[in-house]
Short mmCIF file of C-alpha atoms in Angstrom, two decimals:
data_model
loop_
_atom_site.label_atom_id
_atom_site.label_comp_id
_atom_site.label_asym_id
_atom_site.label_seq_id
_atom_site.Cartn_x
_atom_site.Cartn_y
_atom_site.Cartn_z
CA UNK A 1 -26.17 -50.55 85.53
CA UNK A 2 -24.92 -53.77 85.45
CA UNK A 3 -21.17 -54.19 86.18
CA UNK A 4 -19.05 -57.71 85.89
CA UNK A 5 -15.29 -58.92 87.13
CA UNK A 6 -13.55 -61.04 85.82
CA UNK A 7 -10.70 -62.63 88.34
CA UNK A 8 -8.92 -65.29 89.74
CA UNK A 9 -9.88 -64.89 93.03
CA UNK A 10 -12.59 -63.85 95.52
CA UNK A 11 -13.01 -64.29 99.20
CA UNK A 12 -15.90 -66.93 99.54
CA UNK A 13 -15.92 -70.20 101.07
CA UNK A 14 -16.25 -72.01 97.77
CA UNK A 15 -13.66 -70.33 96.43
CA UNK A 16 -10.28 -71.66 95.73
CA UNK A 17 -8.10 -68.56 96.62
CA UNK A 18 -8.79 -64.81 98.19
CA UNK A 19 -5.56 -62.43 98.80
CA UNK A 20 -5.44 -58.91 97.38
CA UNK A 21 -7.13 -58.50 94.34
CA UNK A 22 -9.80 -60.36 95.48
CA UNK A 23 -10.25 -58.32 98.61
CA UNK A 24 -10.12 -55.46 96.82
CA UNK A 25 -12.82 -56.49 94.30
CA UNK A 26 -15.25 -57.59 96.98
CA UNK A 27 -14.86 -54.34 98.68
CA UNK A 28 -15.72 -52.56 95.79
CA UNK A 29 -18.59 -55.30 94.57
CA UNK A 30 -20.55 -54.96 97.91
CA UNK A 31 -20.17 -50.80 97.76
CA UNK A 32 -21.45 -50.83 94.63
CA UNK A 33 -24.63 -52.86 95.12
CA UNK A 34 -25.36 -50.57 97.98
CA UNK A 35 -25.53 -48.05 95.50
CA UNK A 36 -27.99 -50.21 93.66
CA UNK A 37 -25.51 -51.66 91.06
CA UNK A 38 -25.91 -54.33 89.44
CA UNK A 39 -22.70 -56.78 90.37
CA UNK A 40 -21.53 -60.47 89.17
CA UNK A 41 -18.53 -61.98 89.50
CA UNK A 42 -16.39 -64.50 87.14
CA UNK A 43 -14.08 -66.27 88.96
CA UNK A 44 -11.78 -68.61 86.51
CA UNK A 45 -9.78 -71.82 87.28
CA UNK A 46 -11.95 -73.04 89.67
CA UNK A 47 -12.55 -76.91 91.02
CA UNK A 48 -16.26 -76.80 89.74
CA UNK A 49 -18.84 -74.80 88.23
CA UNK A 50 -21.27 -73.33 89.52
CA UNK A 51 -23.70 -70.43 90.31
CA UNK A 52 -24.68 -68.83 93.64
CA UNK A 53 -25.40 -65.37 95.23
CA UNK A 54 -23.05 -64.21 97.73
CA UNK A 55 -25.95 -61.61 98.88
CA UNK A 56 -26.58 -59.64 96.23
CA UNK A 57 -23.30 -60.51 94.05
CA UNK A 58 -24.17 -63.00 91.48
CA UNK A 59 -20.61 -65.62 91.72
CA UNK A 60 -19.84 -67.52 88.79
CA UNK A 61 -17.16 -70.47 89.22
CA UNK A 62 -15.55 -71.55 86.58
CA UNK A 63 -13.76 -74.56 86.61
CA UNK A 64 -10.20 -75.25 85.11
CA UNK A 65 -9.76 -77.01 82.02
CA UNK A 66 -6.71 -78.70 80.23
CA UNK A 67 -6.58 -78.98 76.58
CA UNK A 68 -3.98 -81.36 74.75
CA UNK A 69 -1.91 -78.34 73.55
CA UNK A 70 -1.95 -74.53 74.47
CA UNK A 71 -4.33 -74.39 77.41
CA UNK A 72 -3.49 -71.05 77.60
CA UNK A 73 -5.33 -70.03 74.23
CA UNK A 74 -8.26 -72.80 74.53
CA UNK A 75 -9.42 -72.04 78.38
CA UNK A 76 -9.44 -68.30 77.59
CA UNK A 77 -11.90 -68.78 74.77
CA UNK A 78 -14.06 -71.00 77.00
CA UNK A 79 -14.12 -68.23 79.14
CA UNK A 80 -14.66 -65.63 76.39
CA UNK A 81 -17.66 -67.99 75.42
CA UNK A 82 -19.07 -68.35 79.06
CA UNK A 83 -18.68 -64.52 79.79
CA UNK A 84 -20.13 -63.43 76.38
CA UNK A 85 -23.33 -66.27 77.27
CA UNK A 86 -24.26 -64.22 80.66
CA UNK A 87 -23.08 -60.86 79.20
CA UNK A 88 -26.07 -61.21 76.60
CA UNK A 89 -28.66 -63.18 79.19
CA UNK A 90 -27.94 -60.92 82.19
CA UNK A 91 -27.06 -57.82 80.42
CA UNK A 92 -23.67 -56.71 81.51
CA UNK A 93 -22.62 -53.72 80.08
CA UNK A 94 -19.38 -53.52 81.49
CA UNK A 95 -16.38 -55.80 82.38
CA UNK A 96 -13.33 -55.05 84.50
CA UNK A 97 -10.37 -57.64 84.93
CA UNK A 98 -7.10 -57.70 86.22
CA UNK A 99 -3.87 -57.15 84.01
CA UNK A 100 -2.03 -60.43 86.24
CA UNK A 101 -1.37 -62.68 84.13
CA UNK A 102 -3.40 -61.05 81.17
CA UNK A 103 -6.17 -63.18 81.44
CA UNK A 104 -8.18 -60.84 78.66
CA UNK A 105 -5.35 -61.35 75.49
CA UNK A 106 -7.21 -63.41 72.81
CA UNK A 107 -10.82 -62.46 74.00
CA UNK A 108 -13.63 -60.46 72.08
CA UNK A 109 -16.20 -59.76 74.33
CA UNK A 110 -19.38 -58.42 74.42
CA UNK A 111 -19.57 -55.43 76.59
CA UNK A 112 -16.53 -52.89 77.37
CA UNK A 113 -13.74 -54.05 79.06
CA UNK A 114 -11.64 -52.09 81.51
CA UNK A 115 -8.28 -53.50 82.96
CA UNK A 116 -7.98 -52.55 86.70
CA UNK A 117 -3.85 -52.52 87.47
CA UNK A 118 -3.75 -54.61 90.54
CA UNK A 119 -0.05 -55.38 89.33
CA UNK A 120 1.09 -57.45 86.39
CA UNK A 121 3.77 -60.01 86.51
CA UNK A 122 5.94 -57.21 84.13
CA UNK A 123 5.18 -54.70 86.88
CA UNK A 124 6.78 -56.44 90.05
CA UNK A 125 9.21 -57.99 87.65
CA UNK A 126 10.28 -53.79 86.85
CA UNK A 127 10.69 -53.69 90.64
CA UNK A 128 12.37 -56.37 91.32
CA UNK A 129 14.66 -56.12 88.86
CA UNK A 130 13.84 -59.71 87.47
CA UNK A 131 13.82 -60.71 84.30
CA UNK A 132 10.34 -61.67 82.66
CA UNK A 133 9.47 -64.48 80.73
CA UNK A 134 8.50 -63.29 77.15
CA UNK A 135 5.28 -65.28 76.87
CA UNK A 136 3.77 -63.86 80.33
CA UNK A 137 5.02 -60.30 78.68
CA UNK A 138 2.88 -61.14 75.60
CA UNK A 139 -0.15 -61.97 77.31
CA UNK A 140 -0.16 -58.98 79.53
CA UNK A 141 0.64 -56.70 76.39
CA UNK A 142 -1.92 -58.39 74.78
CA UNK A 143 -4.44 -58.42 77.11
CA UNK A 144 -3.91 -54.76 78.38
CA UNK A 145 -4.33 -54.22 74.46
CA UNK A 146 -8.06 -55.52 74.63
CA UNK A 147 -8.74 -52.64 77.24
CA UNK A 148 -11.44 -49.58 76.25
CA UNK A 149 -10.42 -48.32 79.42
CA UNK A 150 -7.60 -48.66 81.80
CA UNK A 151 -7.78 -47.85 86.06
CA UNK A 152 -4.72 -47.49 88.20
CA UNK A 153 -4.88 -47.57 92.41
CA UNK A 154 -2.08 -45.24 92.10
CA UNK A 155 -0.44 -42.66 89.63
CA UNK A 156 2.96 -43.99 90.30
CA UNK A 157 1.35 -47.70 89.26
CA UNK A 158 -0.15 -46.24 86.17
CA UNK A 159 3.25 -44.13 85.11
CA UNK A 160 5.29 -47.41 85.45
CA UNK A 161 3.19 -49.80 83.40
CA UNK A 162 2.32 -47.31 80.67
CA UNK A 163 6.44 -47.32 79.86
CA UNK A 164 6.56 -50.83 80.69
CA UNK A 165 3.91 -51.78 77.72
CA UNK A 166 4.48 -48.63 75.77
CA UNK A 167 0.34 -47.90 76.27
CA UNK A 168 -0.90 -44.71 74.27
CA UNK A 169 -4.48 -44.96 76.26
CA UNK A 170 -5.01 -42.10 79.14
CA UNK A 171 -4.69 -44.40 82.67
CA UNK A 172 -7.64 -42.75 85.05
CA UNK A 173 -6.54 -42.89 88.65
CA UNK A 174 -8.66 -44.24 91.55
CA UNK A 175 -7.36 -45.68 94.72
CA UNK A 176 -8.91 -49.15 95.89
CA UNK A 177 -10.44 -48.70 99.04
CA UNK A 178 -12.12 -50.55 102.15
CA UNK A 179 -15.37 -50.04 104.33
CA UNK A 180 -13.21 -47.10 107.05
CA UNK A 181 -16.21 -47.96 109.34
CA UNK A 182 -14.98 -51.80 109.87
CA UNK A 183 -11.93 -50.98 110.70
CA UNK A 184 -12.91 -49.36 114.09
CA UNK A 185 -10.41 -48.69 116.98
CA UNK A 186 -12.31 -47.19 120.18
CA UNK A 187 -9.13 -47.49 122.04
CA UNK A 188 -6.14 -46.41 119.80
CA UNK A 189 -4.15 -45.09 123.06
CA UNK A 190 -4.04 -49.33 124.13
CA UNK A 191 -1.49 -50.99 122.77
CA UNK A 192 1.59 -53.23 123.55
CA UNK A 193 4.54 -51.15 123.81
CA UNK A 194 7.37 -52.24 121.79
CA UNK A 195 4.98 -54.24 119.70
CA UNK A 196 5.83 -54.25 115.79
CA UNK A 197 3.71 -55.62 113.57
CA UNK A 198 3.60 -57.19 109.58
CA UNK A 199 0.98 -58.25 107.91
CA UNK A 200 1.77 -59.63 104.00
CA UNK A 201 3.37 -62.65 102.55
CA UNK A 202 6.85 -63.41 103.71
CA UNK A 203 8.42 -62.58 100.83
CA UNK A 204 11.45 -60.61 99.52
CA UNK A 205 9.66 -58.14 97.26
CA UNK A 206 7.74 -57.29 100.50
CA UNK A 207 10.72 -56.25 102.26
CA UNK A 208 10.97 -58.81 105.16
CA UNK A 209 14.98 -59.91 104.55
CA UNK A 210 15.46 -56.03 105.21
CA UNK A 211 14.01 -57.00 109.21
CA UNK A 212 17.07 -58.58 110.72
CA UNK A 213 19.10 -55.08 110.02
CA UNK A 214 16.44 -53.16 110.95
CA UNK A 215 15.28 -54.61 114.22
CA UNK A 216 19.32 -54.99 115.57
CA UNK A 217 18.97 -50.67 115.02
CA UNK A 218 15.78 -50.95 117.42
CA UNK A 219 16.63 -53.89 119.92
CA UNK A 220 20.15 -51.31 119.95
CA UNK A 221 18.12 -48.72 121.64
CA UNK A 222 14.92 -50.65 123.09
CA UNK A 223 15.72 -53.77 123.56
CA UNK A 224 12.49 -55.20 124.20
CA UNK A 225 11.11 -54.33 121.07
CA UNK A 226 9.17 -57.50 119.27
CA UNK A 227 8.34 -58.16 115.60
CA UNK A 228 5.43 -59.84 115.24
CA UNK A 229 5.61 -61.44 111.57
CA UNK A 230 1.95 -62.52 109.87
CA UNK A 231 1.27 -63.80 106.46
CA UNK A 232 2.01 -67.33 104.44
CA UNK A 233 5.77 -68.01 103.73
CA UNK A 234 7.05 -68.07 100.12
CA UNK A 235 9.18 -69.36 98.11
CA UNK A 236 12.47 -67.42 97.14
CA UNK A 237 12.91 -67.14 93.80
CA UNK A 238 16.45 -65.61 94.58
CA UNK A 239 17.95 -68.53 96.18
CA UNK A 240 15.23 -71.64 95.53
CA UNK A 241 14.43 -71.73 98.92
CA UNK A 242 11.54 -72.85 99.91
CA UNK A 243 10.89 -71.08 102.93
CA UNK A 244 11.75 -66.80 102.97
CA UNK A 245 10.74 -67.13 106.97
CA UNK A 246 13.94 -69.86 107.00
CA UNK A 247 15.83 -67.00 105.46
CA UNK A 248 14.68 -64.45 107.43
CA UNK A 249 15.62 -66.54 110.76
CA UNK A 250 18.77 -67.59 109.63
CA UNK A 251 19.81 -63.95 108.99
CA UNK A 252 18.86 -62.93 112.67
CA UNK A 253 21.95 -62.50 115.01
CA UNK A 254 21.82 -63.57 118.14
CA UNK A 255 21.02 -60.78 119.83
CA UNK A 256 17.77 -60.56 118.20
CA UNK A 257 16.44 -64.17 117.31
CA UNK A 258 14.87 -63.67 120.60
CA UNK A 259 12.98 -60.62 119.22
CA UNK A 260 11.01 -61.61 115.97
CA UNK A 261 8.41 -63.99 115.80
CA UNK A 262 6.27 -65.22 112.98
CA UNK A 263 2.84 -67.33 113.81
CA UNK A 264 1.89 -67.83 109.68
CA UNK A 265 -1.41 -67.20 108.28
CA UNK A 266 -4.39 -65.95 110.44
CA UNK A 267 -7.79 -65.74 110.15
CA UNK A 268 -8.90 -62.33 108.47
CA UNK A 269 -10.93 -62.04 110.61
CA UNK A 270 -8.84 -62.07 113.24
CA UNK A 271 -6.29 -59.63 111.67
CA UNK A 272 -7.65 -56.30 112.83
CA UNK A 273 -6.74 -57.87 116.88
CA UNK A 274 -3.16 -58.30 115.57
CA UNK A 275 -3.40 -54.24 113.99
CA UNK A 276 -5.03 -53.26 117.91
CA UNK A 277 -2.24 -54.52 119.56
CA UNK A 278 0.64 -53.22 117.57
CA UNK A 279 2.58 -49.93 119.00
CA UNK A 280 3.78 -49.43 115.53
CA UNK A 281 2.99 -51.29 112.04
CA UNK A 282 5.66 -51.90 109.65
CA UNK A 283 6.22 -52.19 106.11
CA UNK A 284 9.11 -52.10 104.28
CA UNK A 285 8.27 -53.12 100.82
CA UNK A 286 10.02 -52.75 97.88
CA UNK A 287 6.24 -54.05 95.44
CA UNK A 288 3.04 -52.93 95.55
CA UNK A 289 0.42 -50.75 93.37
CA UNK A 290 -0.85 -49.98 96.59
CA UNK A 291 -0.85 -51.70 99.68
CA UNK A 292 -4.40 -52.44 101.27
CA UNK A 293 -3.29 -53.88 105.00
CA UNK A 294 -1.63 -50.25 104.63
CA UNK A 295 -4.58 -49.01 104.43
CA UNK A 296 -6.32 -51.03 107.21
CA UNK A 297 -4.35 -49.72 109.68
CA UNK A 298 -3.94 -46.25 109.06
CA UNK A 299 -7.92 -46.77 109.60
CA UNK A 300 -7.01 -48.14 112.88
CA UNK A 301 -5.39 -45.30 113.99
CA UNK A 302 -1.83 -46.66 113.53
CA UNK A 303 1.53 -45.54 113.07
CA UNK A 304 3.00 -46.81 110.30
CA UNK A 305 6.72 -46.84 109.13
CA UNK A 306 6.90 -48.09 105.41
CA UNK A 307 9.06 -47.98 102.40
CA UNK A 308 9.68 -44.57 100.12
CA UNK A 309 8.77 -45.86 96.67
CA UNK A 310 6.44 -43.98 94.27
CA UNK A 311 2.59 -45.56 95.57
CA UNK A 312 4.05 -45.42 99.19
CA UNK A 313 3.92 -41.60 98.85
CA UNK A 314 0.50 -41.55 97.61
CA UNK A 315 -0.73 -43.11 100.45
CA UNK A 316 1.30 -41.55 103.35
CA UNK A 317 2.37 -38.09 104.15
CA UNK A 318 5.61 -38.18 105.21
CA UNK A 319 6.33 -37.21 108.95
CA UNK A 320 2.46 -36.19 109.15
CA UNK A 321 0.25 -39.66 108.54
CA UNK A 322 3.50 -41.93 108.53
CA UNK A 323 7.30 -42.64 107.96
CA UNK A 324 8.72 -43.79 105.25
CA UNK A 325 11.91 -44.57 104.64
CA UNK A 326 14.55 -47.42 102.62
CA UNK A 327 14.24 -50.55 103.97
CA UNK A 328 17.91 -50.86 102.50
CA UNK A 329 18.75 -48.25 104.94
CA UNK A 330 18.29 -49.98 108.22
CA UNK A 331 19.70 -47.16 110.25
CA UNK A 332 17.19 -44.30 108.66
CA UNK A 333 14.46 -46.78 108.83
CA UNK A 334 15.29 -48.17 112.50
CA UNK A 335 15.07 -44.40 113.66
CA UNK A 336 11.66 -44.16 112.52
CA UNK A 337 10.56 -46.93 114.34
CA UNK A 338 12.54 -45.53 117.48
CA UNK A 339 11.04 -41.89 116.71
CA UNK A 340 7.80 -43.37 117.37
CA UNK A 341 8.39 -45.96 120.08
CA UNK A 342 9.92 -42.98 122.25
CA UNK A 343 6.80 -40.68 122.42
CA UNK A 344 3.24 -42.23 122.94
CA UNK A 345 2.05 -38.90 121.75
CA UNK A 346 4.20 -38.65 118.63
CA UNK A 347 2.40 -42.49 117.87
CA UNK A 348 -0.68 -40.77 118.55
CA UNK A 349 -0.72 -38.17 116.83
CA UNK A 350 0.45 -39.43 113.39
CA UNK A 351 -2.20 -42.75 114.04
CA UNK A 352 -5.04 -39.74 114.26
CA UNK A 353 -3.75 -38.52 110.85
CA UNK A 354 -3.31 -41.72 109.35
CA UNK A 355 -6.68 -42.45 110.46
CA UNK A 356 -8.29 -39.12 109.00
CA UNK A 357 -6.21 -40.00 105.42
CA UNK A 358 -8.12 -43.23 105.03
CA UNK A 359 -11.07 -41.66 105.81
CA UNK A 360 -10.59 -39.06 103.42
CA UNK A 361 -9.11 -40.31 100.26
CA UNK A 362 -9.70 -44.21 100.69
CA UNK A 363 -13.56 -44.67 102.06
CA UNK A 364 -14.72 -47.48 100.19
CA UNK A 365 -18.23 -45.20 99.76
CA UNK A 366 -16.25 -42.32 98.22
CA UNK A 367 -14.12 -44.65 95.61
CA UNK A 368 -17.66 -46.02 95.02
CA UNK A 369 -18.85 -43.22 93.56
CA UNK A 370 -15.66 -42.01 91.58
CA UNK A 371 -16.05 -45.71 89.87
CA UNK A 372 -19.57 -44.96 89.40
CA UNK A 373 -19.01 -42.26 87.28
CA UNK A 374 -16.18 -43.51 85.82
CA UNK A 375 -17.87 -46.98 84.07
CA UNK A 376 -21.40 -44.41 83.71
CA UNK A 377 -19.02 -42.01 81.35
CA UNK A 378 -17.46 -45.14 79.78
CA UNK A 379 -20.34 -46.74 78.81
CA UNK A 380 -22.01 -43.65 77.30
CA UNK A 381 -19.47 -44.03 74.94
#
């Protein structure tokens, strides 16, 4: 079998970008080859093109190009064209690609294409409560349309964007997942007490604004509790400011400036030392289809306090593998936090669950093999 993705991103040195969806992919890509599957990669609006393996992942860049009037419909078909070239010379039979952005709308391509719902623009929009542009709304529709088959990482993401593009296709449900095994903690019971910690982009969809009313709950009852923030800053689209970490600061009173810290982007390799040190890890969120750093630490053996929306609850038990609570709330979700930063054995015994849960349900081997079977049965068709 011979399985291709189509995506804007991969984690690679000569790539331009790697976050999410890219992680994601590549954590799938290398399980897959391990299974002796066939695996190549199309990564669009690139500096250059070129060709390379990445071990056994054949990486296709393909550079950006500008045309003198819709670029949007022109570079598509040059990527139709290039896709359809290899799909014929290497013999893909199957193609999966993201619904951001729909990248798919006005391509015909060769082999069966699934769309893989890391989260459209429509979808966070929904969330947010934002209003969409109508011509990122079309090409989603449109290239959601294109789809013989559509994957979700969670029901609740699957629900939500089959109302949100009226879609009469079934939506199959399997969880993105990561290799459990390199996310090892020999020494769960060591940590920094007091120690919270974020990883994500400092955003407000991600919940971070919510921090100044939560910590001033904690820093009421211990107050040497620290947040540790880490993750690039964004751009508010609320107020046009250019820096959400600005917001987030300015927001802080007094009493717990002091107490929250943010050191930007790290390594990601060095990530996992950040998740080791942390008493508990925090997200309160209000957008994701998933949440993969989630994921990562509940590997790790951590206690986690996160938000209470739909994919939240597919990922945590609540009060047995986690907390979740509103971020709005900052009282209900400071107590969490406190729950846990009162009893080291409370912390360890819902990191031990978390850390069986990944295990269980988000293995990157086991998710593997549900995919497996999934593209085998699709392209029998």
């Amino acid at each position: 079998m011979h399985i291709a993705f189509l995506t804007p991103e991969y984690p690679h040195d000569q790539v331009i970008h790697a976050a999410g969806i890219g992680t994601s992919i590549k954590n799938l890509a290398v399980a897959l080859t391990e299974k002796q599957i066939t695996v190549s990669v199309f990564v669009y609006g690139q500096r250059k093109d070129a060709i390379f393996f990445d071990n056994k992942i054949k990486i296709h860049l393909i550079k950006s190009r500008r045309s003198t009037f819709a670029t949007w419909y022109f570079y598509r078909k040059h990527i139709e064209k290039y896709i359809n070239r290899y799909t014929s010379e290497d013999k893909i039979e199957l193609i999966e690609a993201p619904d951001w952005t729909g990248i798919t709308a006005f391509m015909n391509l060769k082999a069966p294409l699934v769309i893989r719902l890391h989260g459209s623009d429509a979808y966070f929009c929904n969330l947010e409560k934002r209003k969409q542009k109508f011509k990122n709304f079309w090409f989603e529709k449109l290239g959601i349309s294109k789809a013989d088959a559509i994957v979700a990482p969670t029901t609740f993401a699957g629900i939500l964007t089959k109302e949100i593009f009226n879609i009469k296709k079934e939506i199959v449900t399997i969880p993105n997942g990561i290799s459990v095994q390199d996310f090892h903690n020999p020494q769960p019971e060591v940590f920094e007490e007091g120690l919270l910690v974020y990883i994500g982009t400092i955003i407000r969809k991600k919940g971070v604004l919510e921090f100044s009313g939560i910590m001033e709950k904690v820093i009421s009852k211990f107050p040497k509790a620290t947040l540790l923030l880490i993750g690039s800053d964004s751009f508010d689209i609320q107020t046009q400011s250019a820096s959400t970490w600005e917001l987030l600061k300015n927001s802080l009173s007094e009493n717990t400036k002091q107490n929250v810290n943010y050191i930007g982007k790290v390594p990601y390799s060095t990530v996992q030392d950040y998740i080791k040190k942390a008493n508990v890890c925090v997200f309160p969120t209000f957008a994701e289809t998933l949440g993969m750093v989630t994921i990562e630490a509940m590997a790790m053996h951590k206690a986690i306090v996160s938000s209470n929306f739909g994919w939240t609850k597919e990922l945590i038990v609540d009060n047995e593998s986690g907390f979740l609570a509103d971020p709005k709330d900052h009282s209900k979700f400071g107590e969490k936090i406190i729950n846990l930063l009162e009893s080291h054995e409370l912390t360890k015994n819902i990191g031990e669950k978390a850390q069986k849960r990944a295990a269980e349900i988000f293995d990157i081997q086991k998710v593997a093999d549900k995919n497996i079977e999934f593209y085998t049965n699709l392209i029998k068709l």
